[in-house]
mmCIF file of C-alpha atoms in Angstrom:
data_model
loop_
_atom_site.group_PDB
_atom_site.id
_atom_site.type_symbol
_atom_site.label_atom_id
_atom_site.label_comp_id
_atom_site.label_asym_id
_atom_site.label_seq_id
_atom_site.Cartn_x
_atom_site.Cartn_y
_atom_site.Cartn_z
ATOM 1 C CA MET H 224 83.812 87.900 91.595
ATOM 2 C CA ALA H 225 87.170 88.395 89.719
ATOM 3 C CA LYS H 226 87.978 91.801 89.800
ATOM 4 C CA PRO H 227 88.445 93.738 87.019
ATOM 5 C CA GLN H 228 91.077 94.908 85.280
ATOM 6 C CA GLU H 229 92.275 98.212 85.760
ATOM 7 C CA LYS H 230 93.737 99.995 82.252
ATOM 8 C CA VAL H 231 96.703 100.567 81.542
ATOM 9 C CA SER H 232 97.996 104.348 80.307
ATOM 10 C CA PHE H 233 100.006 103.950 76.926
ATOM 11 C CA GLY H 234 102.720 105.249 79.052
ATOM 12 C CA GLN H 235 102.726 102.807 82.143
ATOM 13 C CA ARG H 236 102.521 99.640 79.349
ATOM 14 C CA LEU H 237 106.084 101.194 78.053
ATOM 15 C CA LYS H 238 107.591 101.567 81.147
ATOM 16 C CA GLN H 239 106.096 97.603 81.978
ATOM 17 C CA ILE H 240 107.822 96.821 79.145
ATOM 18 C CA GLY H 241 110.953 98.061 79.229
ATOM 19 C CA MET H 242 111.465 96.940 83.107
ATOM 20 C CA VAL H 243 110.216 93.446 81.416
ATOM 21 C CA PHE H 244 113.123 94.309 78.896
ATOM 22 C CA ARG H 245 115.434 94.380 81.887
ATOM 23 C CA PHE H 246 115.220 91.861 83.952
ATOM 24 C CA THR H 247 115.320 89.334 80.571
ATOM 25 C CA ALA H 248 118.360 90.983 79.697
ATOM 26 C CA LYS H 249 119.572 90.333 83.526
ATOM 27 C CA GLN H 250 119.046 86.408 83.830
ATOM 28 C CA ASP H 251 119.152 85.866 80.478
ATOM 29 C CA ARG H 252 122.154 85.363 78.750
ATOM 30 C CA TRP H 253 121.020 84.873 75.217
ATOM 31 C CA PHE H 254 118.373 87.514 75.241
ATOM 32 C CA ALA H 255 120.678 90.095 73.863
ATOM 33 C CA PRO H 256 121.792 88.483 70.918
ATOM 34 C CA LEU H 257 118.375 86.938 69.868
ATOM 35 C CA THR H 258 116.497 90.090 70.243
ATOM 36 C CA ALA H 259 119.138 91.414 68.177
ATOM 37 C CA ALA H 260 118.954 88.972 65.297
ATOM 38 C CA ALA H 261 115.135 89.706 65.856
ATOM 39 C CA VAL H 262 116.068 92.915 64.138
ATOM 40 C CA LEU H 263 118.658 92.256 62.389
ATOM 41 C CA ILE H 264 117.201 89.807 60.225
ATOM 42 C CA PRO H 265 113.456 90.884 59.371
ATOM 43 C CA LEU H 266 115.520 94.552 58.556
ATOM 44 C CA ALA H 267 117.911 92.469 56.087
ATOM 45 C CA LEU H 268 115.180 91.327 54.291
ATOM 46 C CA THR H 269 113.187 94.086 54.178
ATOM 47 C CA ALA H 270 115.862 96.266 52.912
ATOM 48 C CA VAL H 271 115.721 94.089 50.152
ATOM 49 C CA ALA H 272 112.216 93.633 48.739
ATOM 50 C CA VAL H 273 112.211 97.537 49.021
ATOM 51 C CA ILE H 274 115.136 97.382 46.400
ATOM 52 C CA LEU H 275 113.267 94.778 44.211
ATOM 53 C CA TRP H 276 109.386 95.438 44.936
ATOM 54 C CA GLY H 277 109.714 99.252 46.122
ATOM 55 C CA TRP H 278 108.840 100.859 49.125
ATOM 56 C CA LEU H 279 105.952 99.544 49.910
ATOM 57 C CA TRP H 280 107.376 96.685 51.494
ATOM 58 C CA LEU H 281 108.978 99.024 54.486
ATOM 59 C CA PRO H 282 105.683 99.477 56.975
ATOM 60 C CA VAL H 283 105.267 95.416 56.354
ATOM 61 C CA GLY H 284 108.878 94.812 57.379
ATOM 62 C CA ILE H 285 108.953 96.734 60.435
ATOM 63 C CA LEU H 286 105.347 94.872 61.808
ATOM 64 C CA ILE H 287 107.332 92.195 61.286
ATOM 65 C CA THR H 288 110.235 93.509 62.764
ATOM 66 C CA LEU H 289 108.552 94.083 65.963
ATOM 67 C CA LEU H 290 106.209 90.789 66.121
ATOM 68 C CA ALA H 291 109.909 88.992 65.434
ATOM 69 C CA VAL H 292 111.367 90.703 68.963
ATOM 70 C CA LEU H 293 107.741 90.399 70.940
ATOM 71 C CA ILE H 294 108.021 86.722 70.721
ATOM 72 C CA VAL H 295 111.406 86.053 71.332
ATOM 73 C CA LEU H 296 110.547 88.943 74.449
ATOM 74 C CA ASN H 297 107.585 86.890 74.662
ATOM 75 C CA LEU H 298 109.374 83.116 75.078
ATOM 76 C CA ARG H 299 112.669 84.534 77.123
ATOM 77 C CA SER H 300 110.910 87.056 79.325
ATOM 78 C CA ASN H 301 109.097 83.749 80.334
ATOM 79 C CA LYS H 302 111.693 81.355 80.879
ATOM 80 C CA ALA H 303 113.601 83.530 82.882
ATOM 81 C CA MET H 304 110.648 84.451 85.548
ATOM 82 C CA MET H 305 110.289 80.023 86.275
ATOM 83 C CA ASN H 306 114.543 80.002 86.741
ATOM 84 C CA ALA H 307 114.157 83.355 89.003
ATOM 85 C CA ALA H 308 110.688 81.971 90.546
ATOM 86 C CA GLU H 309 112.250 78.229 91.054
ATOM 87 C CA GLY H 310 112.908 77.112 95.019
ATOM 88 C CA GLN H 311 111.363 80.944 96.295
ATOM 89 C CA PRO H 312 108.819 80.429 98.379
ATOM 90 C CA GLY H 313 105.414 81.447 97.512
ATOM 91 C CA ALA H 314 106.247 81.573 94.130
ATOM 92 C CA ALA H 315 103.536 79.259 92.975
ATOM 93 C CA ALA H 316 100.501 81.737 94.325
ATOM 94 C CA GLN H 317 102.653 84.716 92.829
ATOM 95 C CA ILE H 318 102.321 82.625 89.078
ATOM 96 C CA MET H 319 99.088 81.993 89.667
ATOM 97 C CA GLU H 320 97.912 84.905 90.289
ATOM 98 C CA SER H 321 99.402 86.706 86.944
ATOM 99 C CA MET H 322 98.010 83.461 84.926
ATOM 100 C CA ARG H 323 94.956 85.133 82.395
ATOM 101 C CA GLY H 324 91.926 83.358 83.536
ATOM 102 C CA ASP H 325 89.525 83.485 85.927
ATOM 103 C CA TRP H 326 92.036 81.724 89.040
ATOM 104 C CA ARG H 327 90.804 82.278 93.009
ATOM 105 C CA VAL H 328 94.232 82.550 94.151
ATOM 106 C CA THR H 329 94.459 82.085 98.334
ATOM 107 C CA PRO H 330 97.844 82.307 99.182
ATOM 108 C CA ALA H 331 99.260 80.017 102.368
ATOM 109 C CA VAL H 332 95.903 79.121 103.656
ATOM 110 C CA SER H 333 98.046 76.464 105.611
ATOM 111 C CA SER H 334 101.267 77.371 106.556
ATOM 112 C CA THR H 335 105.035 76.050 108.893
ATOM 113 C CA THR H 336 107.754 78.367 110.624
ATOM 114 C CA GLN H 337 110.011 76.666 107.928
ATOM 115 C CA MET H 338 108.317 78.113 105.131
ATOM 116 C CA ASP H 339 106.536 75.297 104.307
ATOM 117 C CA MET H 340 103.133 76.420 102.433
ATOM 118 C CA VAL H 341 99.921 75.339 101.129
ATOM 119 C CA HIS H 342 97.817 77.405 98.458
ATOM 120 C CA LEU H 343 94.590 77.046 97.511
ATOM 121 C CA VAL H 344 93.658 77.862 94.354
ATOM 122 C CA ILE H 345 89.986 78.051 93.090
ATOM 123 C CA GLY H 346 89.014 78.120 89.223
ATOM 124 C CA ARG H 347 86.879 76.199 86.322
ATOM 125 C CA PRO H 348 89.197 72.760 86.850
ATOM 126 C CA GLY H 349 87.864 72.375 90.319
ATOM 127 C CA VAL H 350 89.856 73.311 93.632
ATOM 128 C CA ILE H 351 93.214 73.012 92.972
ATOM 129 C CA LEU H 352 96.046 72.391 96.053
ATOM 130 C CA LEU H 353 99.819 73.391 95.694
ATOM 131 C CA ALA H 354 102.759 72.521 98.113
ATOM 132 C CA GLU H 355 105.564 74.476 98.353
ATOM 133 C CA GLY H 356 108.385 73.213 100.617
ATOM 134 C CA ASN H 357 109.578 70.193 102.199
ATOM 135 C CA PRO H 358 107.799 67.012 100.546
ATOM 136 C CA GLN H 359 107.311 64.942 103.542
ATOM 137 C CA ARG H 360 106.430 67.918 105.472
ATOM 138 C CA VAL H 361 103.989 69.284 102.999
ATOM 139 C CA ARG H 362 102.742 65.816 101.905
ATOM 140 C CA GLY H 363 101.250 66.341 105.385
ATOM 141 C CA LEU H 364 99.855 69.687 105.311
ATOM 142 C CA LEU H 365 98.267 68.453 102.153
ATOM 143 C CA GLY H 366 96.461 65.925 104.083
ATOM 144 C CA GLN H 367 94.964 68.158 106.492
ATOM 145 C CA GLU H 368 93.755 70.572 103.880
ATOM 146 C CA LYS H 369 91.899 68.019 101.348
ATOM 147 C CA ARG H 370 90.209 66.660 104.294
ATOM 148 C CA ARG H 371 89.030 70.778 105.977
ATOM 149 C CA LEU H 372 88.352 70.869 102.169
ATOM 150 C CA ALA H 373 86.476 67.617 101.655
ATOM 151 C CA LYS H 374 83.434 68.954 103.928
ATOM 152 C CA VAL H 375 82.539 72.133 102.064
ATOM 153 C CA ILE H 376 83.715 71.295 97.439
ATOM 154 C CA GLY H 377 80.848 68.667 97.762
ATOM 155 C CA SER H 378 81.365 67.144 94.298
ATOM 156 C CA ALA H 379 83.493 69.978 93.025
ATOM 157 C CA PRO H 380 86.884 68.213 91.539
ATOM 158 C CA LEU H 381 90.233 68.133 93.597
ATOM 159 C CA TYR H 382 93.632 68.210 93.027
ATOM 160 C CA ASP H 383 96.811 68.793 94.943
ATOM 161 C CA TYR H 384 100.552 69.090 93.241
ATOM 162 C CA VAL H 385 103.966 69.083 95.317
ATOM 163 C CA ILE H 386 106.330 71.628 93.822
ATOM 164 C CA GLY H 387 109.363 70.529 93.007
ATOM 165 C CA GLN H 388 112.094 68.599 91.475
ATOM 166 C CA GLY H 389 111.522 65.496 92.731
ATOM 167 C CA GLU H 390 109.744 62.124 92.049
ATOM 168 C CA GLY H 391 106.421 62.677 91.151
ATOM 169 C CA GLU H 392 107.045 66.703 92.104
ATOM 170 C CA LEU H 393 105.826 69.510 89.365
ATOM 171 C CA PRO H 394 108.220 71.469 88.029
ATOM 172 C CA ILE H 395 107.310 75.345 88.950
ATOM 173 C CA ARG H 396 107.771 75.756 85.166
ATOM 174 C CA LYS H 397 104.843 72.984 84.116
ATOM 175 C CA LEU H 398 102.459 75.112 86.890
ATOM 176 C CA ARG H 399 100.907 77.259 83.890
ATOM 177 C CA MET H 400 100.793 74.829 81.122
ATOM 178 C CA THR H 401 99.433 71.985 84.043
ATOM 179 C CA LEU H 402 96.885 74.045 84.977
ATOM 180 C CA MET H 403 95.542 75.186 81.487
ATOM 181 C CA ARG H 404 95.281 71.848 80.484
ATOM 182 C CA LEU H 405 93.275 70.441 83.391
ATOM 183 C CA PRO H 406 89.558 70.028 81.680
ATOM 184 C CA ARG H 407 86.848 72.834 82.294
ATOM 185 C CA ASN H 408 84.529 70.566 84.937
ATOM 186 C CA LEU H 409 82.813 73.942 86.887
ATOM 187 C CA GLN H 410 80.950 76.631 85.044
ATOM 188 C CA GLY H 411 81.617 80.440 86.409
ATOM 189 C CA LYS H 412 78.590 80.391 88.266
ATOM 190 C CA ASP H 413 79.525 77.136 90.180
ATOM 191 C CA VAL H 414 83.394 78.244 90.581
ATOM 192 C CA ASN H 415 81.459 81.350 92.514
ATOM 193 C CA ALA H 416 79.351 79.605 94.891
ATOM 194 C CA LEU H 417 82.282 77.706 95.599
ATOM 195 C CA ASP H 418 84.642 81.006 96.107
ATOM 196 C CA LYS H 419 82.168 81.628 98.763
ATOM 197 C CA ARG H 420 81.959 78.159 100.818
ATOM 198 C CA LEU H 421 85.701 78.429 101.030
ATOM 199 C CA LYS H 422 85.923 82.008 101.911
ATOM 200 C CA ALA H 423 83.631 81.288 104.897
ATOM 201 C CA LEU H 424 86.109 78.707 105.437
ATOM 202 C CA THR H 425 89.292 80.196 105.305
ATOM 203 C CA ALA H 426 88.703 83.425 106.784
ATOM 204 C CA ARG H 427 90.349 83.421 109.974
ATOM 205 C CA PRO H 428 87.820 85.800 112.808
ATOM 206 C CA GLN H 429 89.931 89.146 113.661
ATOM 207 C CA MET H 430 90.456 91.093 116.670
ATOM 208 C CA PRO H 431 88.154 94.405 116.783
ATOM 209 C CA LYS H 432 91.186 97.459 116.199
ATOM 210 C CA GLY H 433 90.601 100.033 119.105
ATOM 211 C CA ALA H 434 89.579 100.690 122.783
ATOM 212 C CA ILE H 435 87.750 97.555 124.157
ATOM 213 C CA PRO H 436 83.592 98.486 124.884
ATOM 214 C CA LYS H 437 83.176 98.776 128.620
ATOM 215 C CA ASN H 438 79.873 96.236 128.032
ATOM 216 C CA MET H 439 82.447 93.929 127.328
ATOM 217 C CA ARG H 440 85.175 94.896 129.583
ATOM 218 C CA PRO H 441 85.377 91.932 132.264
ATOM 219 C CA PRO H 442 84.207 93.409 135.658
ATOM 220 C CA ARG H 443 86.809 94.650 138.077
ATOM 221 C CA GLY H 444 89.006 92.338 139.781
ATOM 222 C CA ALA H 445 88.630 89.501 137.660
ATOM 223 C CA PHE H 446 92.112 89.070 136.692
ATOM 224 C CA ARG H 447 93.283 88.741 140.777
ATOM 225 C CA GLN H 448 90.425 86.033 141.397
ATOM 226 C CA SER H 449 91.780 83.794 138.861
ATOM 227 C CA ARG H 450 95.325 84.768 140.197
ATOM 228 C CA GLY H 451 94.332 83.793 143.432
ATOM 229 C CA ARG H 452 92.276 80.392 142.388
#
């Protein structure tokens, strides 16, 4: 099941907006001029409206100004984040984890030492594999994952994408829009059932922490005997 979203206080929300402002201003040289225009133009029109028709237009103008600033911030910050994420290992999984909606993301279900990786995403469209890294190597990883998943996903649709700028690859700036346009093939209960099956498939057994219990220890002298063979 998807985790419920934690409530964010007003002060934390302001801090988040401030961080987004600073990040976008650092990454995008057009952000500051566009923000200034989004503030000055509505305020100038508001001043004219107040002079002609009275003070009732002042709150309307302030609201329009705030809306214009938020629109500029949303558009330019998304572009700045895409530019910063491009070419970074694991960027596709981070973008998916920040998307709205019921997306179950398992980063790097398959990977190599050269930072090639395949991420597993489960959602209403079905099962999605996102590959990042060297195109030749990740296509091999994709093939392995598709064969492995085909045994348990049943009739659920399976999509796969290679993130990159080459021919037949998906640019990371188009990732969100591409996945949002996929058809909604599964119901919520189907997504939950599929998620459980794939978690069982991708789960990796871990060694227990702490001392090994006495009843699980090898008999004394067993290692010496095995070396002597």
